[in-house]
Tab-separated table of C-alpha atoms in Angstrom:
chain	number	residue	atom	x	y	z
A	1	MET	CA	0.000	0.000	0.000
A	2	THR	CA	2.576	2.545	-1.114
A	3	VAL	CA	1.111	5.997	-1.609
A	4	PRO	CA	3.032	8.346	-3.933
A	5	ASP	CA	4.381	11.514	-2.300
A	6	THR	CA	2.259	13.749	-4.531
A	7	LEU	CA	-0.996	12.141	-3.343
A	8	TRP	CA	0.154	12.115	0.292
A	9	ARG	CA	0.980	15.840	0.072
A	10	GLU	CA	-2.363	16.579	-1.606
A	11	ILE	CA	-4.261	14.848	1.193
A	12	ALA	CA	-2.149	16.604	3.849
A	13	ALA	CA	-2.785	20.007	2.245
A	14	SER	CA	-6.573	19.569	2.089
A	15	PRO	CA	-8.482	21.746	4.581
A	16	PHE	CA	-10.799	18.813	5.338
A	17	VAL	CA	-10.437	15.113	4.671
A	18	SER	CA	-13.072	12.406	4.628
A	19	LEU	CA	-11.621	9.764	6.961
A	20	GLY	CA	-13.113	6.356	6.267
A	21	THR	CA	-12.928	3.601	8.878
A	22	TYR	CA	-14.376	0.099	8.736
A	23	ARG	CA	-17.047	-1.503	10.885
A	24	LYS	CA	-16.679	-5.116	11.973
A	25	ASN	CA	-19.047	-6.119	9.145
A	26	GLY	CA	-16.726	-4.439	6.606
A	27	ALA	CA	-18.930	-1.391	5.954
A	28	LEU	CA	-17.022	1.849	5.388
A	29	VAL	CA	-18.023	4.861	7.519
A	30	ALA	CA	-16.571	8.221	6.463
A	31	VAL	CA	-16.518	11.462	8.463
A	32	PRO	CA	-14.890	14.843	7.741
A	33	VAL	CA	-11.829	15.629	9.873
A	34	TRP	CA	-8.947	18.038	10.100
A	35	VAL	CA	-5.639	16.493	9.137
A	36	ALA	CA	-2.062	17.752	9.357
A	37	ARG	CA	1.291	16.338	8.389
A	38	ASP	CA	3.758	15.384	11.117
A	39	GLY	CA	6.882	14.032	9.485
A	40	ASP	CA	5.834	11.249	7.125
A	41	GLU	CA	2.591	10.613	9.007
A	42	LEU	CA	-0.719	12.420	8.965
A	43	VAL	CA	-2.374	13.259	12.270
A	44	VAL	CA	-6.014	13.654	13.265
A	45	THR	CA	-7.447	14.453	16.680
A	46	SER	CA	-10.711	13.068	18.009
A	47	GLU	CA	-12.599	12.425	21.223
A	48	ARG	CA	-11.687	8.959	22.526
A	49	ASN	CA	-15.291	7.705	22.559
A	50	THR	CA	-16.167	8.478	18.923
A	51	GLY	CA	-17.129	5.809	16.427
A	52	LYS	CA	-14.015	6.300	14.302
A	53	VAL	CA	-11.752	5.618	17.289
A	54	LYS	CA	-13.744	2.522	18.249
A	55	ARG	CA	-13.631	1.240	14.660
A	56	LEU	CA	-9.847	1.830	14.453
A	57	ARG	CA	-9.349	-0.435	17.452
A	58	ASN	CA	-10.830	-3.299	15.401
A	59	ASP	CA	-9.479	-2.506	11.934
A	60	GLN	CA	-6.572	-0.155	11.212
A	61	ARG	CA	-7.389	0.286	7.517
A	62	VAL	CA	-8.477	3.816	6.597
A	63	THR	CA	-9.347	5.726	3.449
A	64	LEU	CA	-8.670	9.428	2.967
A	65	ARG	CA	-10.365	11.719	0.441
A	66	PRO	CA	-10.371	15.518	0.213
A	67	CYS	CA	-13.817	16.839	1.153
A	68	SER	CA	-15.777	19.917	2.180
A	69	ARG	CA	-16.343	21.059	5.756
A	70	MET	CA	-19.607	19.077	5.732
A	71	GLY	CA	-18.005	15.940	4.280
A	72	ALA	CA	-19.077	16.260	0.636
A	73	VAL	CA	-16.587	14.477	-1.612
A	74	GLU	CA	-16.232	15.397	-5.281
A	75	PRO	CA	-16.895	12.445	-7.638
A	76	ASP	CA	-13.380	12.659	-9.099
A	77	ALA	CA	-11.591	13.117	-5.737
A	78	ILE	CA	-8.502	11.044	-5.097
A	79	THR	CA	-8.714	8.187	-2.613
A	80	VAL	CA	-5.748	7.154	-0.510
A	81	GLU	CA	-5.700	3.887	1.421
A	82	ALA	CA	-3.562	3.847	4.547
A	83	HIS	CA	-3.331	2.576	8.127
A	84	GLY	CA	-4.401	4.465	11.241
A	85	ARG	CA	-3.548	3.886	14.862
A	86	ILE	CA	-4.571	5.495	18.106
A	87	ALA	CA	-1.252	6.927	19.198
A	88	ALA	CA	-1.697	8.821	22.447
A	89	ALA	CA	-3.775	11.205	24.437
A	90	ALA	CA	-3.719	14.546	22.638
A	91	THR	CA	-2.071	16.164	25.656
A	92	ASP	CA	0.831	13.684	25.377
A	93	ASP	CA	1.583	14.229	21.679
A	94	ALA	CA	3.016	17.730	21.397
A	95	HIS	CA	4.252	17.201	17.807
A	96	ALA	CA	0.796	16.278	16.510
A	97	ASP	CA	-0.872	19.084	18.448
A	98	ALA	CA	1.668	21.593	17.090
A	99	ALA	CA	1.108	20.379	13.509
A	100	LEU	CA	-2.668	20.828	13.842
A	101	ARG	CA	-2.245	24.240	15.500
A	102	ARG	CA	0.083	25.412	12.698
A	103	LYS	CA	-2.328	24.360	9.977
A	104	TYR	CA	-5.652	25.427	11.497
A	105	ARG	CA	-4.470	28.293	13.714
A	106	LEU	CA	-7.389	30.179	15.299
A	107	GLN	CA	-10.033	27.626	14.219
A	108	TYR	CA	-8.233	24.870	16.119
A	109	ARG	CA	-7.828	26.940	19.260
A	110	LEU	CA	-11.470	28.081	19.178
A	111	ILE	CA	-12.868	24.575	18.732
A	112	LEU	CA	-10.716	23.084	21.493
A	113	GLY	CA	-11.521	26.028	23.771
A	114	PHE	CA	-15.246	25.648	23.117
A	115	GLU	CA	-15.032	21.901	23.809
A	116	ALA	CA	-13.236	22.581	27.100
A	117	LEU	CA	-15.934	25.066	28.109
A	118	VAL	CA	-18.732	22.611	27.292
A	119	ARG	CA	-16.982	19.836	29.230
A	120	ARG	CA	-16.585	22.133	32.222
A	121	VAL	CA	-20.280	23.114	32.159
A	122	GLN	CA	-21.367	19.487	31.742
A	123	ARG	CA	-18.776	18.328	34.286
A	124	LYS	CA	-17.524	15.674	31.915
A	125	PRO	CA	-13.833	14.945	31.543
A	126	GLY	CA	-12.435	15.398	28.055
A	127	ASP	CA	-10.339	12.691	26.564
A	128	ARG	CA	-9.007	13.606	23.147
A	129	VAL	CA	-6.654	11.266	21.304
A	130	ILE	CA	-4.301	11.561	18.361
A	131	ILE	CA	-4.774	9.238	15.415
A	132	ARG	CA	-1.600	8.736	13.392
A	133	ILE	CA	-2.024	7.683	9.781
A	134	SER	CA	0.784	6.077	7.808
A	135	ARG	CA	1.117	4.881	4.246
């Protein structure tokens, strides 16, 4: 599953990527995510209890396609097949966090700040993880 550098860079440069993960029955479930490059890997952040994280625990295969903020994928969009793994708590992976902050700047800070505020109001602990994607 070797992905050419040009495709890997194109996916990494996309503002939003449709991240596809597989259910136990083999069905593909795709959701829009932010993605940034960290060395030769791509990184995504997500709450630990989301479906994509649960599905990655069972099957590390992922698909990546450039998409809109709402997840719409153009019919002729490239598709990259790769492997994802749950790497660490987001607070423990400074490189991944820095890569996402560099790419998304104020948006990233606002979303994480809003999430922290909601968690504080709801008195629920936040547990964000980093997903590392490799070719």
